[in-house]
Short mmCIF file of C-alpha atoms in Angstrom, two decimals:
data_model
loop_
_atom_site.label_atom_id
_atom_site.label_comp_id
_atom_site.label_asym_id
_atom_site.label_seq_id
_atom_site.Cartn_x
_atom_site.Cartn_y
_atom_site.Cartn_z
CA MET A 1 -0.05 0.18 0.33
CA ALA A 2 1.25 3.23 -0.84
CA ARG A 3 0.49 6.74 -1.00
CA ALA A 4 -1.46 7.56 -4.14
CA PHE A 5 -4.07 4.96 -3.32
CA ALA A 6 -4.41 6.36 0.29
CA GLU A 7 -4.98 9.80 -1.27
CA ILE A 8 -7.79 8.00 -3.68
CA THR A 9 -9.11 6.04 -0.73
CA PHE A 10 -9.08 7.34 2.32
CA THR A 11 -11.58 9.64 2.32
CA GLU A 12 -13.27 12.11 5.25
CA ALA A 13 -15.58 9.40 5.25
CA VAL A 14 -13.43 6.56 5.32
CA ARG A 15 -10.93 8.09 7.76
CA ALA A 16 -13.94 8.70 10.31
CA GLU A 17 -14.81 4.86 9.66
CA GLN A 18 -11.25 3.71 10.63
CA ALA A 19 -11.60 6.32 13.19
CA ARG A 20 -14.36 4.88 14.97
CA LEU A 21 -13.50 1.37 14.91
CA GLY A 22 -10.01 1.82 15.47
CA SER A 23 -7.80 1.23 12.50
CA ALA A 24 -7.16 5.12 11.84
CA ARG A 25 -3.64 5.02 13.13
CA GLY A 26 -2.34 2.01 11.60
CA TYR A 27 -2.81 4.04 8.57
CA ASP A 28 -1.96 6.86 9.34
CA ARG A 29 1.61 6.27 7.77
CA PHE A 30 0.27 6.08 4.16
CA LEU A 31 -0.76 9.68 4.37
CA SER A 32 2.76 11.11 6.31
CA ASP A 33 4.32 13.70 4.38
CA ALA A 34 7.13 10.65 3.56
CA ALA A 35 4.75 8.13 1.88
CA SER A 36 4.93 8.14 -1.58
CA GLY A 37 4.74 5.61 -4.86
CA GLY A 38 1.57 3.81 -5.78
CA ASP A 39 1.09 5.32 -9.12
CA ARG A 40 3.63 3.83 -11.16
CA LEU A 41 3.54 -0.06 -12.52
CA GLY A 42 6.92 -2.08 -11.99
CA PRO A 43 7.77 -5.21 -12.91
CA GLU A 44 5.16 -7.11 -11.20
CA GLU A 45 2.31 -5.39 -11.92
CA ALA A 46 2.98 -5.70 -15.25
CA ALA A 47 3.91 -9.34 -16.24
CA PHE A 48 0.36 -9.90 -13.49
CA ILE A 49 -1.47 -7.76 -15.98
CA ALA A 50 -0.18 -9.32 -18.82
CA ALA A 51 -0.91 -13.16 -17.77
CA ARG A 52 -5.02 -12.50 -17.07
CA ASP A 53 -7.66 -13.20 -18.99
CA GLY A 54 -10.48 -11.22 -17.63
CA ALA A 55 -11.24 -8.23 -15.11
CA TYR A 56 -13.97 -6.52 -13.11
CA GLN A 57 -14.22 -3.18 -14.21
CA ALA A 58 -16.08 -0.39 -12.34
CA THR A 59 -17.40 2.98 -13.80
CA VAL A 60 -19.75 5.77 -12.32
CA SER A 61 -23.30 7.17 -13.75
CA GLU A 62 -23.61 10.51 -13.44
CA THR A 63 -26.75 9.35 -11.24
CA GLY A 64 -24.37 7.92 -8.86
CA TRP A 65 -24.99 4.53 -10.05
CA PRO A 66 -21.83 2.62 -9.89
CA TYR A 67 -21.77 0.20 -12.79
CA VAL A 68 -18.90 -3.40 -12.74
CA GLN A 69 -18.76 -4.80 -15.74
CA PHE A 70 -16.50 -8.83 -16.72
CA ARG A 71 -14.08 -7.53 -19.23
CA GLY A 72 -12.87 -10.73 -20.45
CA GLY A 73 -10.52 -12.05 -23.44
CA PRO A 74 -7.57 -14.20 -24.62
CA VAL A 75 -4.32 -13.98 -21.92
CA GLY A 76 -2.75 -10.51 -23.03
CA PHE A 77 -5.99 -9.03 -24.20
CA LEU A 78 -4.71 -5.97 -21.15
CA ARG A 79 -1.44 -4.13 -22.81
CA VAL A 80 0.40 -2.68 -20.57
CA LEU A 81 1.90 0.46 -22.73
CA ASP A 82 4.35 1.86 -20.10
CA ALA A 83 4.67 2.13 -15.43
CA GLN A 84 1.40 4.07 -15.93
CA THR A 85 -0.97 3.54 -18.98
CA ILE A 86 -2.71 -0.29 -19.64
CA ALA A 87 -4.94 -0.32 -22.45
CA TYR A 88 -7.47 -2.94 -24.03
CA ALA A 89 -9.51 -3.04 -27.15
CA ASP A 90 -13.23 -3.17 -26.27
CA LEU A 91 -15.30 -5.57 -28.61
CA ARG A 92 -18.86 -5.30 -29.82
CA GLY A 93 -21.04 -6.82 -27.02
CA ASN A 94 -24.69 -5.97 -26.88
CA ARG A 95 -24.48 -2.52 -27.41
CA GLN A 96 -26.22 -1.60 -24.14
CA TYR A 97 -23.07 0.60 -24.07
CA LEU A 98 -23.11 1.39 -20.10
CA SER A 99 -19.43 1.87 -19.01
CA LEU A 100 -19.18 3.77 -22.66
CA GLY A 101 -21.88 5.95 -21.83
CA ASN A 102 -20.35 6.44 -17.78
CA LEU A 103 -16.94 7.09 -19.16
CA ALA A 104 -18.25 10.20 -21.67
CA GLY A 105 -19.52 12.09 -18.26
CA ASN A 106 -16.78 10.62 -15.48
CA ASP A 107 -13.50 8.92 -16.78
CA ARG A 108 -12.74 7.53 -13.83
CA VAL A 109 -12.23 3.58 -13.45
CA SER A 110 -11.21 1.17 -11.59
CA LEU A 111 -10.00 -2.72 -11.95
CA ILE A 112 -9.83 -5.31 -10.32
CA LEU A 113 -7.93 -8.21 -11.54
CA MET A 114 -7.84 -11.72 -9.77
CA ASP A 115 -5.59 -14.78 -9.77
CA TYR A 116 -7.94 -17.30 -8.14
CA PRO A 117 -5.53 -20.11 -8.25
CA ASN A 118 -3.38 -17.98 -6.02
CA ARG A 119 -5.58 -15.78 -4.80
CA ARG A 120 -4.25 -12.97 -5.25
CA ARG A 121 -5.56 -9.37 -6.24
CA LEU A 122 -4.38 -6.60 -8.02
CA LYS A 123 -7.12 -3.06 -7.73
CA ILE A 124 -6.01 -0.75 -10.05
CA TRP A 125 -7.37 3.19 -10.23
CA GLY A 126 -7.46 5.44 -12.91
CA ARG A 127 -8.88 7.71 -15.74
CA ALA A 128 -10.05 6.29 -19.06
CA ARG A 129 -9.48 7.60 -22.35
CA VAL A 130 -11.68 6.16 -24.70
CA VAL A 131 -10.42 6.19 -28.88
CA GLU A 132 -12.82 5.31 -32.11
CA ALA A 133 -11.44 2.96 -34.36
CA THR A 134 -12.31 5.01 -37.15
CA GLU A 135 -10.10 8.22 -35.07
CA ALA A 136 -6.79 5.30 -35.07
CA PRO A 137 -6.99 2.44 -36.87
CA LYS A 138 -3.82 1.09 -36.56
CA MET A 139 -3.64 2.06 -32.69
CA VAL A 140 -6.62 -0.31 -32.42
CA ALA A 141 -6.17 -3.22 -34.50
CA ASP A 142 -2.64 -3.18 -32.34
CA LEU A 143 -4.91 -4.11 -29.17
CA HIS A 144 -6.64 -6.52 -30.91
CA PRO A 145 -5.98 -9.53 -29.11
CA GLU A 146 -4.45 -12.65 -31.14
CA GLY A 147 -7.36 -15.33 -31.37
CA GLN A 148 -9.93 -12.56 -30.84
CA ASP A 149 -12.16 -13.08 -34.64
CA MET A 150 -14.19 -10.27 -33.43
CA ALA A 151 -12.94 -6.78 -34.58
CA PRO A 152 -12.53 -4.19 -31.84
CA GLU A 153 -14.99 -0.81 -32.12
CA ARG A 154 -12.66 1.22 -30.32
CA ALA A 155 -9.59 1.13 -27.73
CA VAL A 156 -9.90 2.31 -24.21
CA ILE A 157 -6.45 3.82 -22.35
CA LEU A 158 -6.26 3.75 -19.26
CA ARG A 159 -4.27 5.87 -17.20
CA VAL A 160 -2.84 4.34 -13.78
CA SER A 161 -3.77 7.10 -10.51
CA ALA A 162 -2.83 4.46 -8.22
CA PHE A 163 -3.13 0.27 -7.62
CA ASP A 164 -2.52 -1.66 -4.71
CA TRP A 165 -2.00 -5.58 -3.77
CA ASN A 166 -4.81 -7.28 -2.10
CA CYS A 167 -4.45 -9.85 1.17
CA PRO A 168 -5.06 -13.37 -0.08
CA ARG A 169 -7.67 -13.50 2.59
CA ASN A 170 -11.55 -14.80 1.93
CA ILE A 171 -10.25 -15.34 -2.17
CA PRO A 172 -11.27 -18.60 -3.40
CA VAL A 173 -9.47 -21.07 -5.01
CA ARG A 174 -11.18 -21.72 -8.77
CA LEU A 175 -9.40 -22.66 -11.89
CA THR A 176 -10.23 -22.30 -15.01
CA LEU A 177 -9.60 -25.63 -18.11
CA ASP A 178 -6.41 -24.03 -18.71
CA GLU A 179 -5.43 -24.02 -15.78
CA LEU A 180 -7.27 -26.95 -14.22
CA ASP A 181 -5.46 -29.97 -17.09
CA PRO A 182 -1.94 -29.62 -15.39
CA HIS A 183 -3.45 -31.13 -12.03
CA LEU A 184 -5.57 -33.33 -14.40
CA ALA A 185 -3.17 -34.67 -16.47
CA PRO A 186 -1.38 -37.37 -14.00
CA LEU A 187 -4.37 -38.74 -13.53
CA ARG A 188 -5.42 -39.31 -17.33
CA ASP A 189 -1.65 -41.06 -17.73
CA ARG A 190 -2.97 -43.21 -14.50
CA ILE A 191 -5.99 -44.47 -15.83
CA ALA A 192 -4.36 -44.80 -19.25
CA ALA A 193 -2.12 -47.02 -17.90
CA LEU A 194 -4.70 -49.28 -16.10
CA GLU A 195 -6.39 -49.45 -18.98
CA ALA A 196 -3.59 -50.81 -20.61
CA GLU A 197 -3.64 -53.23 -17.73
CA ASN A 198 -6.32 -54.38 -17.49
CA ARG A 199 -6.13 -55.06 -21.48
CA ALA A 200 -3.27 -56.99 -20.92
CA LEU A 201 -4.73 -58.93 -17.70
CA ARG A 202 -8.11 -60.15 -20.32
CA GLU A 203 -5.74 -60.65 -23.58
CA GLY A 204 -4.44 -63.03 -21.22
CA HIS A 205 -6.48 -65.16 -19.54
CA PRO A 206 -9.91 -64.25 -22.41
CA GLU A 207 -11.74 -66.77 -20.57
CA ARG A 208 -12.85 -64.43 -18.03
CA ASP A 209 -14.60 -61.83 -20.62
#
């Protein structure tokens, strides 16, 4: 945790609750003059982002209602362009354009990136800029994830304001089919070996059929 995160999230109301519930003093150091950092992605964050196949994205409407959308794609669909810039190609969906409409009035975005197998979670705050494919076709095309057939309509460029790693508490362990495959491989090999052994025994003792 660093100053950039605290400056964005530790509002007066949040600080009041921390004081009421006894945690304020423990967080004072993140708002001190000596505190710094937390707004530039390092190698660990860049590698984590590049390995994700999905993220939860939150925006806020002009009426104040939050909207959380799951953005997914092939691993690497989220691109780290530099230490303070993340981008992704926005593909055509159900054409409700809720996130797009929210961003037109309020460019603030929050992302939560999950690594369920290793119980890791990265939270990112930033400001988003939308670039239509008609404005910058090459840039949007370059962000198009490999293996995705649908053409992107636009790019979303996120300027990182802060990030923070969460503790693993209460994160369930979940595996995609690709993540589960290495765990299943030994079982498949064992089943194949037992089936081969069974066939050999049957061939040696046909009267058992």
